[in-house]
Short mmCIF file of C-alpha atoms in Angstrom, two decimals:
data_model
loop_
_atom_site.label_atom_id
_atom_site.label_comp_id
_atom_site.label_asym_id
_atom_site.label_seq_id
_atom_site.Cartn_x
_atom_site.Cartn_y
_atom_site.Cartn_z
CA MET A 5 -10.20 135.55 161.15
CA ILE A 6 -6.34 136.11 160.86
CA ARG A 7 -4.79 138.08 163.70
CA ALA A 8 -1.88 140.45 162.72
CA THR A 9 0.84 139.73 165.17
CA THR A 10 3.84 141.96 165.88
CA SER A 11 6.20 139.28 164.46
CA GLY A 12 4.28 138.93 161.24
CA VAL A 13 4.01 142.66 160.73
CA LEU A 14 7.73 143.16 161.28
CA ASN A 15 8.67 140.28 158.92
CA SER A 16 6.53 141.68 156.26
CA TYR A 17 7.83 145.14 156.65
CA ARG A 18 11.45 144.19 156.58
CA THR A 19 10.98 142.24 153.38
CA ASN A 20 9.12 145.07 151.67
CA LEU A 21 11.67 147.55 153.00
CA MET A 22 14.56 145.59 151.71
CA GLN A 23 12.89 145.31 148.27
CA SER A 24 12.45 149.12 148.16
CA PHE A 25 16.08 149.51 149.03
CA ILE A 26 17.28 147.13 146.30
CA THR A 27 15.05 148.94 143.72
CA GLN A 28 16.50 152.27 144.88
CA SER A 29 20.13 150.86 144.64
CA THR A 30 19.51 149.56 141.11
CA ALA A 31 17.99 152.81 140.01
CA MET A 32 20.97 154.69 141.45
CA LYS A 33 23.50 152.49 139.36
CA ASN A 34 21.73 153.61 136.30
CA ILE A 35 22.25 157.25 136.99
CA PRO A 36 26.04 157.35 135.87
CA LYS A 37 25.56 154.64 133.15
CA PRO A 38 22.01 153.90 132.38
CA ARG A 39 21.41 150.23 131.57
CA ASN A 40 18.31 148.05 130.94
CA PHE A 41 19.95 145.14 132.68
CA HIS A 42 23.10 144.66 134.82
CA SER A 43 23.17 140.84 134.84
CA TYR A 44 22.05 137.96 132.58
CA ALA A 45 19.26 137.20 135.08
CA ASP A 46 17.80 140.69 134.81
CA ASP A 47 16.75 140.05 131.15
CA THR A 48 17.79 136.75 129.61
CA ALA A 49 16.35 137.49 126.19
CA ALA A 50 18.05 140.87 125.83
CA ALA A 51 21.28 139.64 127.37
CA SER A 52 21.40 136.74 124.92
CA ARG A 53 20.78 138.91 121.95
CA SER A 54 23.39 141.49 123.23
CA TYR A 55 25.95 138.75 123.51
CA GLN A 56 25.51 137.63 119.93
CA ILE A 57 25.77 141.11 118.63
CA ARG A 58 28.89 141.83 120.73
CA ARG A 59 30.55 138.70 119.43
CA SER A 60 29.79 139.75 115.93
CA LEU A 61 31.15 143.10 116.62
CA GLN A 62 34.43 141.69 117.94
CA ARG A 63 34.82 139.59 114.76
CA THR A 64 34.04 142.55 112.59
CA GLY A 65 36.61 144.65 114.37
CA ALA A 66 39.20 142.00 113.72
CA GLN A 67 38.19 141.76 110.09
CA LEU A 68 38.38 145.49 109.70
CA GLY A 69 41.88 145.54 111.30
CA SER A 70 43.06 142.87 108.80
CA SER A 71 41.39 144.66 105.80
CA GLN A 72 43.10 147.90 106.62
CA SER A 73 46.35 146.25 107.13
CA VAL A 74 46.12 144.54 103.69
CA THR A 75 44.99 147.87 102.23
CA TYR A 76 48.19 149.62 103.41
CA LYS A 77 50.27 146.75 102.09
CA PHE A 78 48.74 146.98 98.70
CA GLU A 79 49.11 150.75 98.62
CA SER A 80 52.82 150.24 99.41
CA ALA A 81 53.10 147.49 96.70
CA TRP A 82 51.25 149.76 94.24
CA ALA A 83 53.56 152.68 94.79
CA ALA A 84 56.70 150.43 94.46
CA LEU A 85 55.44 148.82 91.25
CA GLY A 86 54.55 152.26 89.89
CA SER A 87 58.17 153.14 90.09
CA VAL A 88 59.10 150.04 88.17
CA VAL A 89 56.46 150.79 85.55
CA ASP A 90 57.82 154.31 85.11
CA ASP A 91 61.32 152.97 84.50
CA VAL A 92 60.27 150.37 81.90
CA SER A 93 57.49 152.16 80.01
CA ASN A 94 58.43 153.73 76.77
CA SER A 95 55.44 156.13 77.25
CA HIS A 96 57.34 158.13 79.79
CA SER A 97 60.02 160.43 78.32
CA LYS A 98 62.02 160.44 81.59
CA SER A 99 62.11 156.66 81.92
CA GLU A 100 65.43 154.75 81.59
CA TRP A 101 63.73 152.44 79.01
CA HIS A 102 62.82 155.43 76.83
CA ASP A 103 66.59 156.40 76.84
CA VAL A 104 67.35 152.93 75.63
CA LEU A 105 64.84 153.16 72.73
CA VAL A 106 66.47 156.40 71.70
CA ALA A 107 70.01 155.01 72.01
CA LEU A 108 69.24 151.87 69.97
CA ASN A 109 69.71 154.01 66.78
CA ASP A 110 72.94 155.65 67.99
CA PRO A 111 75.88 154.45 65.89
CA THR A 112 78.76 155.44 68.26
CA GLY A 113 80.62 152.90 70.36
CA ASP A 114 80.51 155.20 73.49
CA ALA A 115 76.63 155.24 73.27
CA ARG A 116 76.48 151.57 73.19
CA GLN A 117 78.70 151.16 76.31
CA ALA A 118 76.46 153.74 78.06
CA LEU A 119 73.42 151.88 76.88
CA GLY A 120 74.70 148.55 78.33
CA LYS A 121 75.32 150.34 81.70
CA ALA A 122 71.86 151.90 81.62
CA MET A 123 70.26 148.44 81.04
CA THR A 124 72.20 146.87 83.85
CA LYS A 125 71.39 149.73 86.21
CA LEU A 126 67.69 149.49 85.17
CA GLY A 127 67.68 145.77 86.30
CA ASP A 128 69.28 146.76 89.64
CA ASP A 129 66.79 149.49 90.22
CA ILE A 130 63.86 147.21 89.50
CA ILE A 131 65.26 144.71 92.09
CA GLN A 132 65.61 147.38 94.81
CA CYS A 133 61.95 148.51 94.21
CA MET A 134 60.64 144.86 94.35
CA ASN A 135 62.42 144.30 97.71
CA THR A 136 60.36 147.10 99.34
CA LYS A 137 58.91 146.36 102.90
CA TYR A 138 55.75 147.18 104.70
CA GLY A 139 56.43 147.15 108.42
CA ASP A 140 58.75 144.20 109.04
CA ASN A 141 57.58 142.13 105.98
CA PHE A 142 58.76 142.22 102.39
CA VAL A 143 55.71 143.16 100.19
CA PHE A 144 56.54 140.94 97.21
CA ALA A 145 57.86 137.91 98.89
CA GLY A 146 54.69 135.94 98.63
CA ALA A 147 53.79 133.95 101.72
CA ASP A 148 57.30 134.38 103.10
CA GLY A 149 57.54 138.03 104.12
CA LEU A 150 60.52 137.66 106.41
CA ASN A 151 63.21 137.00 103.85
CA VAL A 152 64.35 139.19 101.00
CA PRO A 153 62.59 137.96 97.74
CA PHE A 154 64.98 139.04 95.08
CA GLU A 155 68.72 138.99 94.67
CA ILE A 156 71.32 139.07 91.98
CA ARG A 157 74.05 136.61 92.61
CA GLU A 158 77.62 136.45 91.27
CA ASP A 159 76.64 134.21 88.43
CA GLY A 160 74.69 137.20 87.03
CA HIS A 161 71.20 135.45 87.46
CA VAL A 162 68.25 136.75 89.29
CA TYR A 163 67.04 134.59 92.18
CA TYR A 164 63.67 134.58 93.80
CA ARG A 165 63.65 133.13 97.37
CA GLY A 166 66.81 131.15 96.47
CA VAL A 167 65.69 129.82 93.11
CA ASN A 168 67.06 130.99 89.74
CA VAL A 169 64.10 132.68 87.93
CA ASP A 170 65.64 131.71 84.55
CA THR A 171 65.30 128.02 85.35
CA GLU A 172 64.30 125.86 82.44
CA VAL A 173 63.83 122.22 82.08
CA PRO A 174 65.38 121.34 78.80
CA LYS A 175 63.73 118.95 76.33
CA LEU A 176 65.77 115.78 76.15
CA LEU A 177 66.43 113.68 73.11
CA GLY A 178 63.82 110.98 72.96
CA GLU A 179 61.11 113.07 74.75
CA THR A 180 58.06 114.21 72.84
CA LYS A 181 57.51 116.93 75.46
CA VAL A 182 59.48 117.96 78.55
CA GLY A 183 59.27 115.09 81.07
CA GLN A 184 57.49 112.68 78.57
CA GLY A 185 59.09 109.75 76.84
CA THR A 186 62.30 107.94 77.60
CA PRO A 187 65.38 110.26 77.30
CA VAL A 188 68.53 109.05 75.70
CA LYS A 189 71.31 108.52 78.08
CA VAL A 190 74.87 109.29 76.76
CA SER A 191 78.48 109.39 77.81
CA TRP A 192 81.47 111.11 76.18
CA ASP A 193 83.75 109.02 74.09
CA ALA A 194 87.05 110.80 74.24
CA ALA A 195 88.71 108.47 71.45
CA LYS A 196 85.84 109.32 69.03
CA ASN A 197 85.52 112.83 70.37
CA GLN A 198 81.78 112.57 70.49
CA TYR A 199 78.86 111.31 72.54
CA ILE A 200 77.67 107.68 72.49
CA GLN A 201 74.50 106.16 73.58
CA ASP A 202 75.15 104.54 76.89
CA LEU A 203 72.30 102.95 79.00
CA ASN A 204 74.43 103.34 82.13
CA GLY A 205 75.43 106.93 81.34
CA THR A 206 74.96 109.78 83.83
CA SER A 207 73.93 112.34 81.37
CA TYR A 208 71.19 113.11 78.91
CA LEU A 209 71.39 114.70 75.51
CA ARG A 210 69.54 118.02 75.22
CA ALA A 211 67.04 117.85 72.26
CA ASP A 212 67.14 121.64 71.88
CA SER A 213 70.88 121.55 71.30
CA VAL A 214 71.12 118.92 68.58
CA GLU A 215 70.35 118.85 64.93
CA ILE A 216 68.37 116.11 63.25
CA MET A 217 69.73 115.12 59.81
CA SER A 218 68.27 112.60 57.29
CA LYS A 219 70.22 109.61 56.16
CA ASP A 220 70.52 110.95 52.72
CA GLU A 221 71.94 114.36 53.89
CA TYR A 222 74.30 112.52 56.14
CA ASP A 223 75.57 110.29 53.46
CA LYS A 224 76.11 113.30 51.06
CA ALA A 225 78.01 115.07 53.62
CA THR A 226 80.38 112.23 54.36
CA THR A 227 80.87 110.72 51.00
CA LEU A 228 83.74 111.85 48.64
CA LEU A 229 83.95 111.47 44.93
CA ASN A 230 85.99 108.53 43.83
CA ASN A 231 85.92 107.17 47.38
CA GLY A 232 87.70 110.01 48.73
CA ALA A 233 90.50 110.36 46.22
CA ALA A 234 92.98 113.28 46.72
CA TYR A 235 93.29 115.98 44.19
CA ASP A 236 95.43 119.00 43.67
CA GLY A 237 94.03 122.47 43.60
CA THR A 238 93.03 122.14 39.92
CA GLY A 239 91.02 118.92 40.24
CA LYS A 240 93.82 116.74 38.99
CA PRO A 241 94.25 113.35 40.77
CA ASP A 242 97.17 113.57 43.09
CA LEU A 243 98.06 110.93 45.68
CA ASN A 244 99.73 113.54 47.82
CA GLY A 245 97.14 116.20 47.10
CA LYS A 246 95.67 118.20 49.95
CA TYR A 247 92.26 118.63 48.40
CA VAL A 248 89.12 116.46 48.01
CA ILE A 249 85.98 116.83 45.88
CA VAL A 250 82.58 116.81 47.51
CA ALA A 251 80.21 114.57 45.45
CA ASP A 252 76.91 116.55 45.88
CA LYS A 253 78.66 119.73 44.50
CA THR A 254 79.54 118.40 41.05
CA THR A 255 77.58 118.20 37.73
CA THR A 256 78.17 117.02 34.23
CA VAL A 257 78.53 118.77 30.85
CA SER A 258 78.54 117.40 27.36
CA LYS A 259 81.88 117.08 25.54
CA ALA A 260 80.42 119.33 22.75
CA ASP A 261 79.59 122.08 25.18
CA TYR A 262 83.01 121.74 26.93
CA ASN A 263 84.79 121.90 23.51
CA ALA A 264 82.79 124.92 22.35
CA ASP A 265 84.18 126.79 25.39
CA PRO A 266 86.74 125.01 27.53
CA ASP A 267 87.47 128.07 29.65
CA ALA A 268 83.87 128.16 30.85
CA TYR A 269 84.21 124.92 32.89
CA PHE A 270 86.32 123.47 35.67
CA VAL A 271 86.35 119.75 35.01
CA LEU A 272 87.95 116.87 36.65
CA LYS A 273 91.25 115.83 34.99
CA ASP A 274 93.06 112.61 34.51
CA ALA A 275 96.70 112.06 35.27
CA ASN A 276 97.73 113.63 31.96
CA GLY A 277 95.65 116.77 32.67
CA ASP A 278 93.06 115.87 30.07
CA PRO A 279 89.26 116.09 30.90
CA LEU A 280 87.99 112.93 32.48
CA ASP A 281 85.30 111.22 30.70
CA ASP A 282 82.58 109.87 33.19
CA GLY A 283 81.94 106.97 30.76
CA SER A 284 78.73 108.29 29.25
CA GLY A 285 80.25 110.91 26.91
CA ASN A 286 80.02 113.68 29.46
CA TYR A 287 82.62 115.43 31.57
CA THR A 288 82.27 115.92 35.33
CA VAL A 289 82.23 119.65 36.20
CA ILE A 290 83.42 120.92 39.62
CA LYS A 291 81.09 123.52 41.15
CA ASP A 292 82.81 124.72 44.36
CA ALA A 293 83.35 121.01 45.04
CA ILE A 294 87.13 121.22 45.91
CA ILE A 295 87.80 121.75 49.52
CA LYS A 296 90.92 121.21 51.77
CA LYS A 297 91.13 117.92 53.45
CA GLU A 298 91.20 119.40 56.91
CA ASP A 299 88.30 121.61 56.06
CA PHE A 300 86.27 118.65 54.96
CA GLU A 301 87.11 116.68 58.11
CA ALA A 302 86.09 119.59 60.29
CA SER A 303 82.79 119.93 58.48
CA LYS A 304 81.86 116.21 58.27
CA PRO A 305 78.98 115.91 60.84
CA LYS A 306 79.46 113.61 63.86
CA ALA A 307 76.48 111.49 64.68
CA LEU A 308 75.30 110.02 67.98
CA THR A 309 76.37 106.37 68.23
CA ASN A 310 75.67 103.40 70.40
CA GLY A 311 79.34 102.47 70.48
CA ALA A 312 79.47 100.84 66.98
CA ASN A 313 76.47 101.93 64.83
CA LEU A 314 74.79 105.18 64.33
CA VAL A 315 71.73 105.78 66.53
CA GLU A 316 68.65 106.26 64.30
CA VAL A 317 65.86 108.50 65.24
CA ASP A 318 62.64 109.87 63.85
CA LYS A 319 62.23 113.43 62.56
CA ASN A 320 61.40 114.62 66.21
CA GLY A 321 64.58 112.97 67.64
CA ALA A 322 62.93 110.07 69.35
CA PRO A 323 65.17 106.93 68.96
CA THR A 324 63.51 104.42 66.68
CA THR A 325 64.33 101.79 64.04
CA GLY A 326 63.89 102.74 60.38
CA GLY A 327 63.24 106.44 61.27
CA GLY A 328 65.43 107.63 58.50
CA TYR A 329 67.28 110.35 60.54
CA TYR A 330 70.49 110.74 62.64
CA VAL A 331 71.33 113.03 65.51
CA VAL A 332 74.26 115.25 64.46
CA MET A 333 76.61 115.92 67.36
CA ASN A 334 78.64 118.96 66.17
CA ASP A 335 76.76 121.28 68.47
CA ALA A 336 75.23 118.93 70.89
CA GLU A 337 75.02 119.58 74.59
CA SER A 338 74.50 117.17 77.40
CA ILE A 339 73.12 117.75 80.91
CA SER A 340 73.70 115.41 83.81
CA GLU A 341 70.88 113.58 85.43
CA LYS A 342 71.49 115.63 88.72
CA GLU A 343 71.37 118.84 86.83
CA TYR A 344 68.19 117.92 85.03
CA GLU A 345 66.34 116.70 88.20
CA GLN A 346 67.46 119.94 89.93
CA ALA A 347 66.02 122.02 87.08
CA LYS A 348 62.71 120.26 87.36
CA THR A 349 62.73 120.67 91.20
CA ASP A 350 63.49 124.50 90.88
CA LEU A 351 60.88 125.07 88.21
CA ALA A 352 58.36 123.26 90.42
CA LYS A 353 59.35 125.51 93.31
CA LEU A 354 58.87 128.64 91.10
CA GLU A 355 55.45 127.39 89.94
CA TYR A 356 54.41 126.60 93.54
CA MET A 357 55.62 129.99 94.82
CA SER A 358 53.74 131.73 92.12
CA LYS A 359 50.47 130.18 93.23
CA GLU A 360 50.82 130.05 97.02
CA GLY A 361 48.54 132.13 99.16
CA ASP A 362 48.37 133.91 102.52
CA TYR A 363 44.67 134.18 103.22
CA VAL A 364 43.12 136.46 105.63
CA ASP A 365 39.49 137.11 106.90
CA ILE A 366 38.24 140.50 105.77
CA GLY A 367 34.48 139.76 106.13
CA ARG A 368 33.78 137.64 103.10
CA GLY A 369 32.30 134.84 105.11
CA LEU A 370 35.42 132.78 105.92
CA GLN A 371 34.34 129.12 105.49
CA GLU A 372 35.80 125.72 104.85
CA ASP A 373 34.34 122.95 102.72
CA LEU A 374 33.41 119.43 103.94
CA GLU A 375 37.06 118.21 103.68
CA GLY A 376 38.34 121.03 105.75
CA ASN A 377 39.89 123.02 102.93
CA LEU A 378 39.41 126.74 102.82
CA ILE A 379 36.96 128.01 100.29
CA GLU A 380 39.28 130.56 98.72
CA SER A 381 36.43 132.91 97.61
CA SER A 382 35.51 133.35 101.20
CA ALA A 383 38.82 134.90 102.15
CA PHE A 384 41.35 137.34 100.70
CA ASN A 385 44.74 136.31 99.41
CA GLN A 386 47.17 139.03 100.55
CA ALA A 387 50.23 137.26 99.14
CA LEU A 388 51.95 139.27 96.33
CA GLN A 389 54.43 136.91 94.47
CA GLY A 390 57.13 139.10 92.91
CA ILE A 391 57.74 136.52 90.07
CA ASN A 392 54.29 136.87 88.89
CA PHE A 393 54.98 140.50 88.21
CA LEU A 394 58.54 140.20 86.80
CA GLY A 395 58.19 136.71 85.28
CA TYR A 396 60.14 133.44 85.46
CA GLY A 397 61.30 130.72 83.23
CA VAL A 398 62.33 130.88 79.51
CA ASP A 399 60.25 131.14 76.33
CA GLU A 400 60.30 129.00 73.14
CA ASP A 401 63.40 130.97 71.91
CA GLY A 402 65.23 130.25 75.11
CA ASP A 403 65.10 133.84 76.26
CA PRO A 404 64.38 134.73 79.88
CA LYS A 405 60.72 135.62 80.71
CA ASN A 406 61.88 137.70 83.59
CA ILE A 407 62.07 141.37 82.78
CA VAL A 408 65.17 141.98 84.86
CA SER A 409 67.07 139.12 83.31
CA LEU A 410 66.02 140.44 79.93
CA ALA A 411 67.32 143.89 80.77
CA ARG A 412 70.61 142.56 82.02
CA ARG A 413 70.97 140.31 78.93
CA MET A 414 70.45 143.43 76.66
CA GLY A 415 72.98 145.31 78.58
CA GLU A 416 75.41 142.55 78.20
CA LEU A 417 74.88 142.52 74.43
CA CYS A 418 75.40 146.21 74.14
CA THR A 419 78.76 146.20 75.96
CA GLN A 420 79.91 143.46 73.65
CA PHE A 421 79.37 145.47 70.46
CA SER A 422 82.67 146.46 68.96
CA ASP A 423 83.51 150.01 67.90
CA GLY A 424 82.29 151.14 64.52
CA GLU A 425 78.98 151.52 62.80
CA TRP A 426 76.06 150.04 64.68
CA SER A 427 73.74 148.41 62.13
CA ASP A 428 71.73 145.33 61.40
CA LYS A 429 75.06 143.79 60.20
CA SER A 430 76.61 144.04 63.75
CA GLU A 431 76.97 140.80 65.53
CA GLY A 432 74.17 140.39 68.23
CA TRP A 433 72.06 143.00 66.57
CA ASP A 434 69.22 140.58 65.70
CA GLU A 435 69.24 139.15 69.26
CA LEU A 436 69.08 142.68 70.77
CA ASN A 437 66.20 143.76 68.65
CA ARG A 438 64.42 140.48 69.41
CA LEU A 439 64.93 140.95 73.15
CA ALA A 440 63.86 144.59 72.96
CA LYS A 441 60.48 143.72 71.38
CA LYS A 442 59.87 141.19 74.19
CA PHE A 443 60.96 143.70 76.88
CA GLU A 444 58.41 146.18 75.51
CA LYS A 445 55.65 143.46 75.70
CA MET A 446 56.62 142.67 79.24
CA SER A 447 56.42 146.32 80.08
CA ASP A 448 52.88 146.47 78.75
CA GLN A 449 52.06 143.47 80.79
CA LEU A 450 53.57 145.03 83.96
CA ASN A 451 51.56 148.20 83.36
CA THR A 452 48.34 146.16 83.17
CA MET A 453 49.18 144.31 86.48
CA HIS A 454 49.89 147.70 88.13
CA THR A 455 46.38 148.85 87.12
CA ASP A 456 44.83 145.70 88.43
CA MET A 457 46.53 146.27 91.64
CA ASP A 458 45.05 149.75 91.96
CA ALA A 459 41.61 148.15 91.38
CA ASP A 460 42.38 145.77 94.18
CA ALA A 461 43.35 148.53 96.57
CA LYS A 462 40.15 150.45 95.79
CA ALA A 463 38.10 147.28 96.43
CA LEU A 464 39.82 146.95 99.81
CA LYS A 465 39.01 150.52 100.68
CA ASN A 466 35.39 149.94 99.79
CA ASN A 467 35.42 146.90 102.00
CA ASN A 468 36.81 148.94 104.87
CA ASP A 469 33.91 151.26 104.50
CA LEU A 470 31.42 148.42 104.42
CA LEU A 471 32.95 146.91 107.62
CA THR A 472 33.00 150.30 109.40
CA ASP A 473 29.22 150.78 108.52
CA LYS A 474 28.58 147.26 109.79
CA ALA A 475 30.31 147.88 113.06
CA ASP A 476 28.48 151.23 113.53
CA THR A 477 25.01 149.40 113.00
CA MET A 478 25.96 146.78 115.45
CA LYS A 479 27.00 149.37 118.08
CA GLU A 480 23.49 151.08 117.58
CA GLN A 481 21.81 147.66 118.20
CA ILE A 482 23.85 147.19 121.38
CA HIS A 483 22.89 150.66 122.53
CA ASP A 484 19.22 149.97 121.94
CA LEU A 485 19.37 146.66 123.75
CA GLU A 486 21.55 147.56 126.78
CA ASP A 487 21.38 151.37 127.37
CA MET A 488 18.48 153.08 129.08
CA ASP A 489 17.39 156.67 128.41
CA GLU A 490 19.00 159.05 130.88
CA ALA A 491 15.64 160.88 131.60
CA GLU A 492 14.04 157.61 132.28
CA ALA A 493 16.80 156.50 134.46
CA ILE A 494 16.54 159.66 136.55
CA SER A 495 12.74 159.30 136.87
CA SER A 496 13.05 155.73 138.00
CA PHE A 497 15.68 156.66 140.63
CA ILE A 498 13.41 159.47 142.06
CA TRP A 499 10.42 157.19 142.09
CA ALA A 500 12.46 154.41 143.78
CA GLN A 501 13.73 156.87 146.32
CA TYR A 502 10.27 158.19 147.07
CA CYS A 503 9.04 154.59 147.61
CA TYR A 504 11.92 153.87 149.98
CA ASN A 505 11.36 157.02 152.04
CA ALA A 506 7.68 156.26 152.22
CA ALA A 507 8.50 152.73 153.46
CA LEU A 508 10.63 154.17 156.14
CA LYS A 509 7.79 156.41 157.30
CA VAL A 510 5.35 153.62 157.40
CA GLY A 511 7.78 151.65 159.50
CA ASN A 512 7.96 154.34 162.06
CA SER A 513 4.21 154.18 162.56
CA VAL A 514 4.17 150.36 162.61
CA LEU A 515 6.94 150.24 165.10
CA SER A 516 5.29 152.86 167.42
CA GLU A 517 1.86 151.31 167.49
CA SER A 518 3.32 147.84 168.07
CA LEU A 519 5.39 149.07 171.08
CA MET A 520 2.37 150.89 172.80
CA ASP A 521 0.22 147.81 172.30
CA TYR A 522 2.85 145.64 174.00
CA MET A 523 3.15 148.10 176.91
CA SER A 524 -0.53 148.27 177.56
#
């Protein structure tokens, strides 16, 4: 039999009373903000689950913020690019390019000058639109949003982030393709007034600036009849004559045909002024073969030499032996090694900048591969490279592929037209029309990219909606895990308060009886 002592009863009472007080205090906390648990120890399973959801919610919030920022950036870019499209599209009657198309058929000199100014202004307007900013960053600057992307420098070229957009790597003599094969090094021989092949030279010969001529063609162009004998203006031999006869521009006629109609032919004559027999019973007839000595000297092609002999090449211009062709130097151009290497470097920079990315997490499952490289499909590239929209480099005709450079070149051509009728006979007319066709094609491509950007902006908006719905769902899950129903919280508090008050009353009874027992 266990005896209930005063000490035991008091200890048990204090413990139970404190437990009732704690329960009442906890229930009281739930009145202003009802919660299922206030610490991890209250409900470890629910607290762990709540932590995971809250972490996901925080990440989703960051993704939503990034997605919204990118959306605003694309909307700004879309508006700026739309202004450019309106200016260069021939479908808009109020565009500057539409005015250009109309003015192309205007025959007056004043209109040509105005057209040139309009084209130059069009290029400047495009540059201003493409230098638009969103916040503190330039929209079309690719991954470098802090520096202005486009500028037109004093040399008249358009630059993108410090690199000439019209950069080209010229094909060199000796290359099968740009950068392939051994290029021919040359140096300028002032005495010969031409280039010579020089293994120690500091320049290359541009293959796109030279003419390849066969041996036969070269020999014909440099050979004179009778070993370069001088003639007077009638074809009569004359030691002091100022004329020569080109061999491949003569033919023969029989003596009978000549005698039948002597005035119909212009033949070579001997010192006495009689027709010169070629030894086979025929006379040599001159057909536009007499030219001035100085004109002949000026027209004789100069060929690339290695200092003594002509440099022989194949039909593609690659140095070889027995190729049957020479490189004609009349219009040849050279480029220094430094300039060539710089051109390759600049073009490589443009190609790199056209592909660089600035990836952000917008909820596509950002992830890296086993080598630590970003899986691009799991992120969004927010970089907008301006040169991808306006173009860079040159085409097979040597014309710029940048729409601004093309517009400025057309403006330059227009201002160079002289007064008078403007027709297909005018100098530069063919080039202007060729550039106009390319400009119109670039305009169509730009319009397509503008449409694609609109699709990207709409996709970003849809992504924002998905992230918002996702965040709302997680908030509901957190509410279900952590929050208690208000009615339930009030009921729990009233019940806990009732229990605590009851415990106090029991204590009064226990304390009174124990004291009386002690006094008796």
